[in-house]
PDB file of C-alpha atoms in Angstrom:
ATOM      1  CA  UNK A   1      85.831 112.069  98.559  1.00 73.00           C
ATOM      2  CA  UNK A   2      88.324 114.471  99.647  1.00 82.00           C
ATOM      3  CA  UNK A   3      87.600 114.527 103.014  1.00 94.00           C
ATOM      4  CA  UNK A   4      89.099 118.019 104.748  1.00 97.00           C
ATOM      5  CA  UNK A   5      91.192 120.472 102.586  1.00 97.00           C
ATOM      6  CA  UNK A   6      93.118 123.544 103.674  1.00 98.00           C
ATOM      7  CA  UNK A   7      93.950 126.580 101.484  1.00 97.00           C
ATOM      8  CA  UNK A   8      97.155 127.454 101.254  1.00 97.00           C
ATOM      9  CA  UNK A   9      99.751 124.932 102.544  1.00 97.00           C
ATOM     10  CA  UNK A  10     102.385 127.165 103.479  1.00 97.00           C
ATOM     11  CA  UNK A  11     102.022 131.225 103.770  1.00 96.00           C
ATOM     12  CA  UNK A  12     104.548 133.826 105.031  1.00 97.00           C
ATOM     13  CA  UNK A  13     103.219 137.058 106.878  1.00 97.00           C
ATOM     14  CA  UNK A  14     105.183 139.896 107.821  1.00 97.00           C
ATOM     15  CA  UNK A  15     103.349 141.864 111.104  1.00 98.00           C
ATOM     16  CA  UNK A  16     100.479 144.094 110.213  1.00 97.00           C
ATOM     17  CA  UNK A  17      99.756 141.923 106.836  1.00 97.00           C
ATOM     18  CA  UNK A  18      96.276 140.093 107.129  1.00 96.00           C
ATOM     19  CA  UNK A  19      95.222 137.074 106.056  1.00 96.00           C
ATOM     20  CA  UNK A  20      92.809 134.579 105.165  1.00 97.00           C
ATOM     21  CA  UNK A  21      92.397 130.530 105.550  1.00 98.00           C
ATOM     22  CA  UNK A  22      90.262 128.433 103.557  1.00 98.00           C
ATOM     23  CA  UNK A  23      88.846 125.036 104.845  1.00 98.00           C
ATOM     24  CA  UNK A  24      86.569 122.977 102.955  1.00 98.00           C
ATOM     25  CA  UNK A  25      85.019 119.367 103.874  1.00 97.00           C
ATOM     26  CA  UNK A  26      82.840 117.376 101.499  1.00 96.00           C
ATOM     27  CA  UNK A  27      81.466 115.185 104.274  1.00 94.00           C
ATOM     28  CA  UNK A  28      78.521 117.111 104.617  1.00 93.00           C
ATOM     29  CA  UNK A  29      79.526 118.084 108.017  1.00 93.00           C
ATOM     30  CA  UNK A  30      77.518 120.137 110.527  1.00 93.00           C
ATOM     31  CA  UNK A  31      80.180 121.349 112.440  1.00 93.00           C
ATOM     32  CA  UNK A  32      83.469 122.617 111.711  1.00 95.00           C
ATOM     33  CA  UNK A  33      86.617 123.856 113.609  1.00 95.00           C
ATOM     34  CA  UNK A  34      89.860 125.685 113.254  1.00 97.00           C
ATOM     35  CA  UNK A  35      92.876 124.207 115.678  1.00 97.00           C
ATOM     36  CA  UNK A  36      96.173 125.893 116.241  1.00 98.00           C
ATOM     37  CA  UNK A  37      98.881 123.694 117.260  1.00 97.00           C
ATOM     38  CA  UNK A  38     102.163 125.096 119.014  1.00 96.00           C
ATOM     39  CA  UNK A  39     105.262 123.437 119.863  1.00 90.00           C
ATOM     40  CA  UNK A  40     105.166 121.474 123.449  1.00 85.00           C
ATOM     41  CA  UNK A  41     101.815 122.066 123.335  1.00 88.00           C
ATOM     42  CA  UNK A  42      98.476 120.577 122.277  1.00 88.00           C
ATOM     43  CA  UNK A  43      96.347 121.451 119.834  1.00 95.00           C
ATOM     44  CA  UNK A  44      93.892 124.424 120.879  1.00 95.00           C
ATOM     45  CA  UNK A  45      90.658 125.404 119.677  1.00 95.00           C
ATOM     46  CA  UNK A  46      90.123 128.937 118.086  1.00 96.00           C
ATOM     47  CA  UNK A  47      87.193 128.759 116.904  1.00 96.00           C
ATOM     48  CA  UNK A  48      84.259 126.475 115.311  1.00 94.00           C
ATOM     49  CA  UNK A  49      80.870 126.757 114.036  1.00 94.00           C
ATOM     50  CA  UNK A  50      77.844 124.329 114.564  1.00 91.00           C
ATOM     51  CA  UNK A  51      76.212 124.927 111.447  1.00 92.00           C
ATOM     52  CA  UNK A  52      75.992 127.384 108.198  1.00 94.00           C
ATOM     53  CA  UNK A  53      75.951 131.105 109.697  1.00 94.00           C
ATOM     54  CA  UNK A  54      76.863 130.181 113.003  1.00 94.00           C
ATOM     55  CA  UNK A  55      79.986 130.790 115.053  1.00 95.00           C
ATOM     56  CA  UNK A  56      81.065 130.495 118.311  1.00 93.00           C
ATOM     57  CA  UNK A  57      84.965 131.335 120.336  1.00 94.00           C
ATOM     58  CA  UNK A  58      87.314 128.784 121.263  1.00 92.00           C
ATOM     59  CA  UNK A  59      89.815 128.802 123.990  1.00 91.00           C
ATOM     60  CA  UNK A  60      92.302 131.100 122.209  1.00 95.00           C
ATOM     61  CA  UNK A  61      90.415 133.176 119.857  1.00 96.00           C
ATOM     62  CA  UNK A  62      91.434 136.242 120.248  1.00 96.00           C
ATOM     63  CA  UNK A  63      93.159 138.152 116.852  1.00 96.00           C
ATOM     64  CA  UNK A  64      90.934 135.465 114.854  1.00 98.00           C
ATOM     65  CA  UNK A  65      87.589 135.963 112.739  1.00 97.00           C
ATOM     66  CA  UNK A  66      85.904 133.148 111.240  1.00 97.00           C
ATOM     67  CA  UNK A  67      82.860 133.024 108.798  1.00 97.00           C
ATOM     68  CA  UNK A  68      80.734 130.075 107.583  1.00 97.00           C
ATOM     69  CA  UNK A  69      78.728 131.246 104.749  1.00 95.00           C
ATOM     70  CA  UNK A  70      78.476 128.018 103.257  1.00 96.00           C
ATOM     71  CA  UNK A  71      78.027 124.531 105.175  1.00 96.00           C
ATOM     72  CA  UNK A  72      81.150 123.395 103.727  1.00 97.00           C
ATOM     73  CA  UNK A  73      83.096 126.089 103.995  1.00 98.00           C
ATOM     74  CA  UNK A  74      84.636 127.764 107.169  1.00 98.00           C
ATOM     75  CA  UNK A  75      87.202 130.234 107.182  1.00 98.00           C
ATOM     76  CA  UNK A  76      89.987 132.027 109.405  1.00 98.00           C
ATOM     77  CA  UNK A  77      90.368 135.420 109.265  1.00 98.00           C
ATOM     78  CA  UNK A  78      93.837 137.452 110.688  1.00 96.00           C
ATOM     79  CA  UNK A  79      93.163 141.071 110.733  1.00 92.00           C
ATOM     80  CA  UNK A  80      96.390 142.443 111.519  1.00 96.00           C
ATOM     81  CA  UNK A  81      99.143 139.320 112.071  1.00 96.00           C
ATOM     82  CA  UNK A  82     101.413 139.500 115.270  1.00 97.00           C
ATOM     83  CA  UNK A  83     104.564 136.684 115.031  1.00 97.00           C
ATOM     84  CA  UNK A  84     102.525 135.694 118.457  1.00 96.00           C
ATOM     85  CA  UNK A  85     100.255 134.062 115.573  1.00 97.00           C
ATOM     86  CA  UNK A  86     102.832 131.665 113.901  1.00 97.00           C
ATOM     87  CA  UNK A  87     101.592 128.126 114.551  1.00 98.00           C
ATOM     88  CA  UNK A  88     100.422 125.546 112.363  1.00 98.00           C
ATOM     89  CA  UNK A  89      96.322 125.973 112.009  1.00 98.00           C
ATOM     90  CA  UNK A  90      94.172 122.543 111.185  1.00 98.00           C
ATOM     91  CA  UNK A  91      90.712 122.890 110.139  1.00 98.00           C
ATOM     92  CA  UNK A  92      88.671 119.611 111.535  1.00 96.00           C
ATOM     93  CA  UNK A  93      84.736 118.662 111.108  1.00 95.00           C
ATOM     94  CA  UNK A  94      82.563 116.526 112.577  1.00 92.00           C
ATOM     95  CA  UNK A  95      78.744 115.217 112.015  1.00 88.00           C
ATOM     96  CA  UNK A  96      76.218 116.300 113.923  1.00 72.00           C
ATOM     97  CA  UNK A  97      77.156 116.094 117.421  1.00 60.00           C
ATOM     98  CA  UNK A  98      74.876 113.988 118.568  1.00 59.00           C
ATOM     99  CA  UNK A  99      76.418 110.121 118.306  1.00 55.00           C
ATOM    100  CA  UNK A 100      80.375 109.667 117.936  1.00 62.00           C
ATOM    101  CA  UNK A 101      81.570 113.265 117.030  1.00 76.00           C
ATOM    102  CA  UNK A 102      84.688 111.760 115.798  1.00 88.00           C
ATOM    103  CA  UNK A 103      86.515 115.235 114.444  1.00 92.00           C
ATOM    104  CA  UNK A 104      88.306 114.535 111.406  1.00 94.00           C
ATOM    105  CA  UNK A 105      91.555 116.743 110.708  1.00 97.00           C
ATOM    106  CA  UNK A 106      92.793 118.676 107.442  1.00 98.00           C
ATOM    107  CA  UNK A 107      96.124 118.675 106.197  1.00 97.00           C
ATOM    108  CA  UNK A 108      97.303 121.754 108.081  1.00 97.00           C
ATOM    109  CA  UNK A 109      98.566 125.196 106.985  1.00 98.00           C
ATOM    110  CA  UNK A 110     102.233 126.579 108.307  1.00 97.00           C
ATOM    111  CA  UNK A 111     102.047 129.695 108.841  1.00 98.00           C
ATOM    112  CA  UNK A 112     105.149 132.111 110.005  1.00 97.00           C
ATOM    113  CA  UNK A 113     104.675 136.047 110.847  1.00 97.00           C
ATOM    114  CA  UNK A 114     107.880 137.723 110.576  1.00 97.00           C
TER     115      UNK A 114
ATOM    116  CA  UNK B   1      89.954 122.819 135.016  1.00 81.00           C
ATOM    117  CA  UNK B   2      89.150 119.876 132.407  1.00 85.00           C
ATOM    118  CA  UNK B   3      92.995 118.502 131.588  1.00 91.00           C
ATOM    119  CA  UNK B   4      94.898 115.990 129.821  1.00 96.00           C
ATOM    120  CA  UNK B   5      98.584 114.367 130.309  1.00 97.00           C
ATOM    121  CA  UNK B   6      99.853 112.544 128.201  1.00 98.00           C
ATOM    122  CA  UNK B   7     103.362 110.334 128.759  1.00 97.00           C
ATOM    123  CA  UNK B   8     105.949 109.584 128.149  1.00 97.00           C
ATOM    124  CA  UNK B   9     106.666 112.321 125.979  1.00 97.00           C
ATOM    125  CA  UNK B  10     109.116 110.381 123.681  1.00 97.00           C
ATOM    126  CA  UNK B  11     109.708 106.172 123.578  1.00 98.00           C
ATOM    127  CA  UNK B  12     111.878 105.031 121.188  1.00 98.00           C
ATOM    128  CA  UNK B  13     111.559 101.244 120.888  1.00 98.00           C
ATOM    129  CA  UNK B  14     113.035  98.383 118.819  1.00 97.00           C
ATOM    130  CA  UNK B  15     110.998  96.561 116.361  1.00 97.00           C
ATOM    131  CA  UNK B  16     108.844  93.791 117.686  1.00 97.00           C
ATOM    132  CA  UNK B  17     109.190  95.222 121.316  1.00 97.00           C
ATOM    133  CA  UNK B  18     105.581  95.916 122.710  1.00 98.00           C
ATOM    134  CA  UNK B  19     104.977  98.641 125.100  1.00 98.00           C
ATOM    135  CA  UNK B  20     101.868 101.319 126.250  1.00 98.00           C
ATOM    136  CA  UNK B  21     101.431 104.745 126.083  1.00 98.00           C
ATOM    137  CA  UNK B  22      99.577 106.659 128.717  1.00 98.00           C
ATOM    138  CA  UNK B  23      96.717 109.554 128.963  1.00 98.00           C
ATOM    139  CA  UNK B  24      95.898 110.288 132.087  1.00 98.00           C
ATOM    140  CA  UNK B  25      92.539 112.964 132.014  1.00 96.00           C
ATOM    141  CA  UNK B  26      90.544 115.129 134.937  1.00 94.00           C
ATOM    142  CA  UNK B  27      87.297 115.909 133.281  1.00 89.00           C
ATOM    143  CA  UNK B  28      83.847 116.919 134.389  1.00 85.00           C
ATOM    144  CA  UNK B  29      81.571 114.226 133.185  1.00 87.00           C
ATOM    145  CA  UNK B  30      83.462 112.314 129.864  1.00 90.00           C
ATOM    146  CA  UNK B  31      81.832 112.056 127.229  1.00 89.00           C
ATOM    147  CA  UNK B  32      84.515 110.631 125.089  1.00 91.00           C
ATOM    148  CA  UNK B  33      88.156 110.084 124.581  1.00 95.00           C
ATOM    149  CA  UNK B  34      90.162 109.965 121.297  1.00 95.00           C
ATOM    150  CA  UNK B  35      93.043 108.843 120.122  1.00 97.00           C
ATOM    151  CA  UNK B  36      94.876 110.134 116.432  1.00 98.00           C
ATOM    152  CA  UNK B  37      98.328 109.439 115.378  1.00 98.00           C
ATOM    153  CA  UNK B  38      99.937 112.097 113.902  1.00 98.00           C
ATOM    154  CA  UNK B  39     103.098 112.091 111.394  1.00 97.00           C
ATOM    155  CA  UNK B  40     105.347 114.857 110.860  1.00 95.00           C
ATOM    156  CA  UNK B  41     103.841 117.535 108.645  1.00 94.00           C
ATOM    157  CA  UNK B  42     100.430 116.455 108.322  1.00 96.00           C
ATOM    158  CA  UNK B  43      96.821 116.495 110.063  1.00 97.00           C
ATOM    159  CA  UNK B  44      95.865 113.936 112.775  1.00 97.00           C
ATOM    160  CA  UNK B  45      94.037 110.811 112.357  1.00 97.00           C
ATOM    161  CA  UNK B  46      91.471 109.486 113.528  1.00 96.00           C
ATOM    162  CA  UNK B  47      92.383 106.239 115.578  1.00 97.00           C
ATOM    163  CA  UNK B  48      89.728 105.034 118.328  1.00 94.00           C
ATOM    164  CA  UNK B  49      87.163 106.699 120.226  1.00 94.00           C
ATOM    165  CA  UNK B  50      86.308 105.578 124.117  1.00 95.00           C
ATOM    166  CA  UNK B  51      83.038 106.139 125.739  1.00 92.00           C
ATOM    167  CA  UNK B  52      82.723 103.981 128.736  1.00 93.00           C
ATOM    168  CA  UNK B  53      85.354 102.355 131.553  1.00 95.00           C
ATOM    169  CA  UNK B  54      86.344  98.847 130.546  1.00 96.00           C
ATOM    170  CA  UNK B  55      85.774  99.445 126.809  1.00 96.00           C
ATOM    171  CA  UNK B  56      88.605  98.156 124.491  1.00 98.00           C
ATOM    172  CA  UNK B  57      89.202  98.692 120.989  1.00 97.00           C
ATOM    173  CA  UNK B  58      91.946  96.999 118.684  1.00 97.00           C
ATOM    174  CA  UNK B  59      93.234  98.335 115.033  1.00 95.00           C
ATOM    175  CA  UNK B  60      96.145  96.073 113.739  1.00 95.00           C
ATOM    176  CA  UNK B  61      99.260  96.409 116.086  1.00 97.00           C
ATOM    177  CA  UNK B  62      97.081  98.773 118.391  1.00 98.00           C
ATOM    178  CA  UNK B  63      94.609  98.434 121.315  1.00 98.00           C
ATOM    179  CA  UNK B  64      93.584 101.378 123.495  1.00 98.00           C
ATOM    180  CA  UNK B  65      91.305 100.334 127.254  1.00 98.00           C
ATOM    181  CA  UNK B  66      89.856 103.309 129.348  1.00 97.00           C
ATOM    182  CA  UNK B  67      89.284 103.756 132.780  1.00 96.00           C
ATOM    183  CA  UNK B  68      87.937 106.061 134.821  1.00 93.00           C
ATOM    184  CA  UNK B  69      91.047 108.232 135.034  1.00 94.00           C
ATOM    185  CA  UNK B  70      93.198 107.359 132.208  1.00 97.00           C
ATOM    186  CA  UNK B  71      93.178 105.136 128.888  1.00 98.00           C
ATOM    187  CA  UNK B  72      96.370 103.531 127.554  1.00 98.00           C
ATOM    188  CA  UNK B  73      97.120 102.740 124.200  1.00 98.00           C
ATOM    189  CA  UNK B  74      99.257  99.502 123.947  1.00 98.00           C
ATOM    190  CA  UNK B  75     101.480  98.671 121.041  1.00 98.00           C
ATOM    191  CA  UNK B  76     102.196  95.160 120.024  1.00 98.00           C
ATOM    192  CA  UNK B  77     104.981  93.946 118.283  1.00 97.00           C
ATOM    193  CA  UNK B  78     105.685  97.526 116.368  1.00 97.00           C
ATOM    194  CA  UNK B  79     107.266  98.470 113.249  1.00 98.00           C
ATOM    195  CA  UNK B  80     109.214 101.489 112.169  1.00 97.00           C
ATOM    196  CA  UNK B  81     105.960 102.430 110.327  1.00 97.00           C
ATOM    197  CA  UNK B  82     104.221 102.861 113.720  1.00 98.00           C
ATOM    198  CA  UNK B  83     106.689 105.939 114.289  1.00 98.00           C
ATOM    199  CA  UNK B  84     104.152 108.793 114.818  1.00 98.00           C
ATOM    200  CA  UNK B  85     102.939 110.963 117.000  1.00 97.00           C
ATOM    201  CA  UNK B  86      99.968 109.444 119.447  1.00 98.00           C
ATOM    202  CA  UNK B  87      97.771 112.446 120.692  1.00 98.00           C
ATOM    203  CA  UNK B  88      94.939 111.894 123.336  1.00 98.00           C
ATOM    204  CA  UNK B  89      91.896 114.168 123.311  1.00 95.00           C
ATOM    205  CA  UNK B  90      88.700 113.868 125.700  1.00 93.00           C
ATOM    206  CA  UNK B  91      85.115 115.984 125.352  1.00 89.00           C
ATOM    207  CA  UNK B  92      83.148 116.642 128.399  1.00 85.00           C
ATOM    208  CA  UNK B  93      79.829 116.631 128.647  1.00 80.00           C
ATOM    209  CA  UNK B  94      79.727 120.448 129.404  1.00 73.00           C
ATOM    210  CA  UNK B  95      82.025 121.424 126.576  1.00 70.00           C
ATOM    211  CA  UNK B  96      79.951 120.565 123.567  1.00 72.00           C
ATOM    212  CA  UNK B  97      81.879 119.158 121.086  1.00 76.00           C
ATOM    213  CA  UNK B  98      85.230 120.949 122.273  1.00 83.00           C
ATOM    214  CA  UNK B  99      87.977 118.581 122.547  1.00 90.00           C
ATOM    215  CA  UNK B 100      91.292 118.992 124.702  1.00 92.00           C
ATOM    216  CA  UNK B 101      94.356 117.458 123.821  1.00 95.00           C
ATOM    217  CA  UNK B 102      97.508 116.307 125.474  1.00 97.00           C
ATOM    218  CA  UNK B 103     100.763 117.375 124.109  1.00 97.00           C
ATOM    219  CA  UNK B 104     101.240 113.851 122.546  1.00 97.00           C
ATOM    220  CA  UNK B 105     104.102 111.172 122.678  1.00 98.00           C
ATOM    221  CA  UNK B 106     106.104 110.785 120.031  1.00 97.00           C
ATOM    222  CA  UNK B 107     107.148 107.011 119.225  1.00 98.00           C
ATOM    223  CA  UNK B 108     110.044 106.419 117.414  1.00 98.00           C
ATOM    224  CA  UNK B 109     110.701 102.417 116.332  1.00 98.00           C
ATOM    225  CA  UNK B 110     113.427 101.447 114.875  1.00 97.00           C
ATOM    226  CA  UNK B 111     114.701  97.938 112.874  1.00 94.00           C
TER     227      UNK B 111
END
């Protein structure tokens, strides 16, 4: 049981380039969410998705896509990467929402847009 | 505006010397709080979760109490492998599943 896994670790983007995150949970999730987390500030939500084929915004999506096209996979999309979008981006899930919607965290990707 | 603070920002302590860490929240209508320790380069974890005023929960060295406008988590007797950062997070009722986070405090203890 891996829990939450992030593809790539690390990734280097120069402006324009575009980009795509993997996250996969073997939890058998409903929902799932990508975080970006900024220094001297908390972690924000970009985007998440309450079950396979659905999608809804965050409180800082814009420059983001995101597609679940399986249940336990979600991923972040960056069109056209602006340094703006260096952060480090966690990918979390969570059961069903109804009971303790505890929101378990991936290992993070680091990502830097030159 | 739903909103967490979180504080101090940093405590550095001495091993075996207790002391709390605050989140103070303004929230339309909790429907729970969270706390996650997170170390340097890697995803938080899942602590505690805090439904109700007057609820307590204890892991190990840690115990986090709510009340209606803030929850502490209270560290007994640390060690240097408690060094981490602590991030807060509530969900509102109104919000879904969304949750908001503090900025965190790191805790640095040292032997």
């Amino acid at each position: 049981n891996a829990g939450v896994t992030q593809t790539p670790k690390f990734r280097v983007l120069k402006t324009g380039q575009s980009m795509t995150l993997l996250c996969a949970q073997d939890m058998n999730h409903e929902y799932m969410y990508w975080y970006r987390q900024d220094p001297g500030m908390g972690l924000r939500l970009i985007h998440y998705s309450v079950g396979e084929g659905t999608t809804a915004k965050g409180e800082v999506p814009d420059g983001y896509n995101v597609s679940r096209l399986k249940k336990q996979n979600f991923l972040l999309g960056l069109e056209s990467a602006a340094p703006s979008q260096t952060s480090v981006y966690f990918c979390a899930s969570s059961t069903s929402g109804r009971g303790t919607d505890t929101q378990y965290f991936g290992p993070g990707t680091r990502l830097t847009v030159l | 505006e739903d909103q967490v603070t979180q504080s101090p920002e940093a405590l550095r302590l001495q091993e075996g010397e207790s002391s709390s860490l605050n989140c103070s929240y303004t929230v339309s209508g909790l429907r729970g709080l969270f706390w996650y320790r997170q170390d340097p380069g890697k995803g938080p974890e899942f602590l505690f979760t805090l439904y109700s005023a007057g609820e307590e929960k204890e892991k190990e060295r840690l115990k986090a109490t709510l009340t209606k406008k803030e929850s502490f988590l209270h560290i007994t007797a640390p060690k240097p492998e408690d060094s981490a950062t602590y991030l807060c997070a509530v969900q509102a009722y109104q919000a879904g599943t969304a949750l908001i986070f503090g900025k965190g405090t790191t805790l640095s203890v040292s032997s």
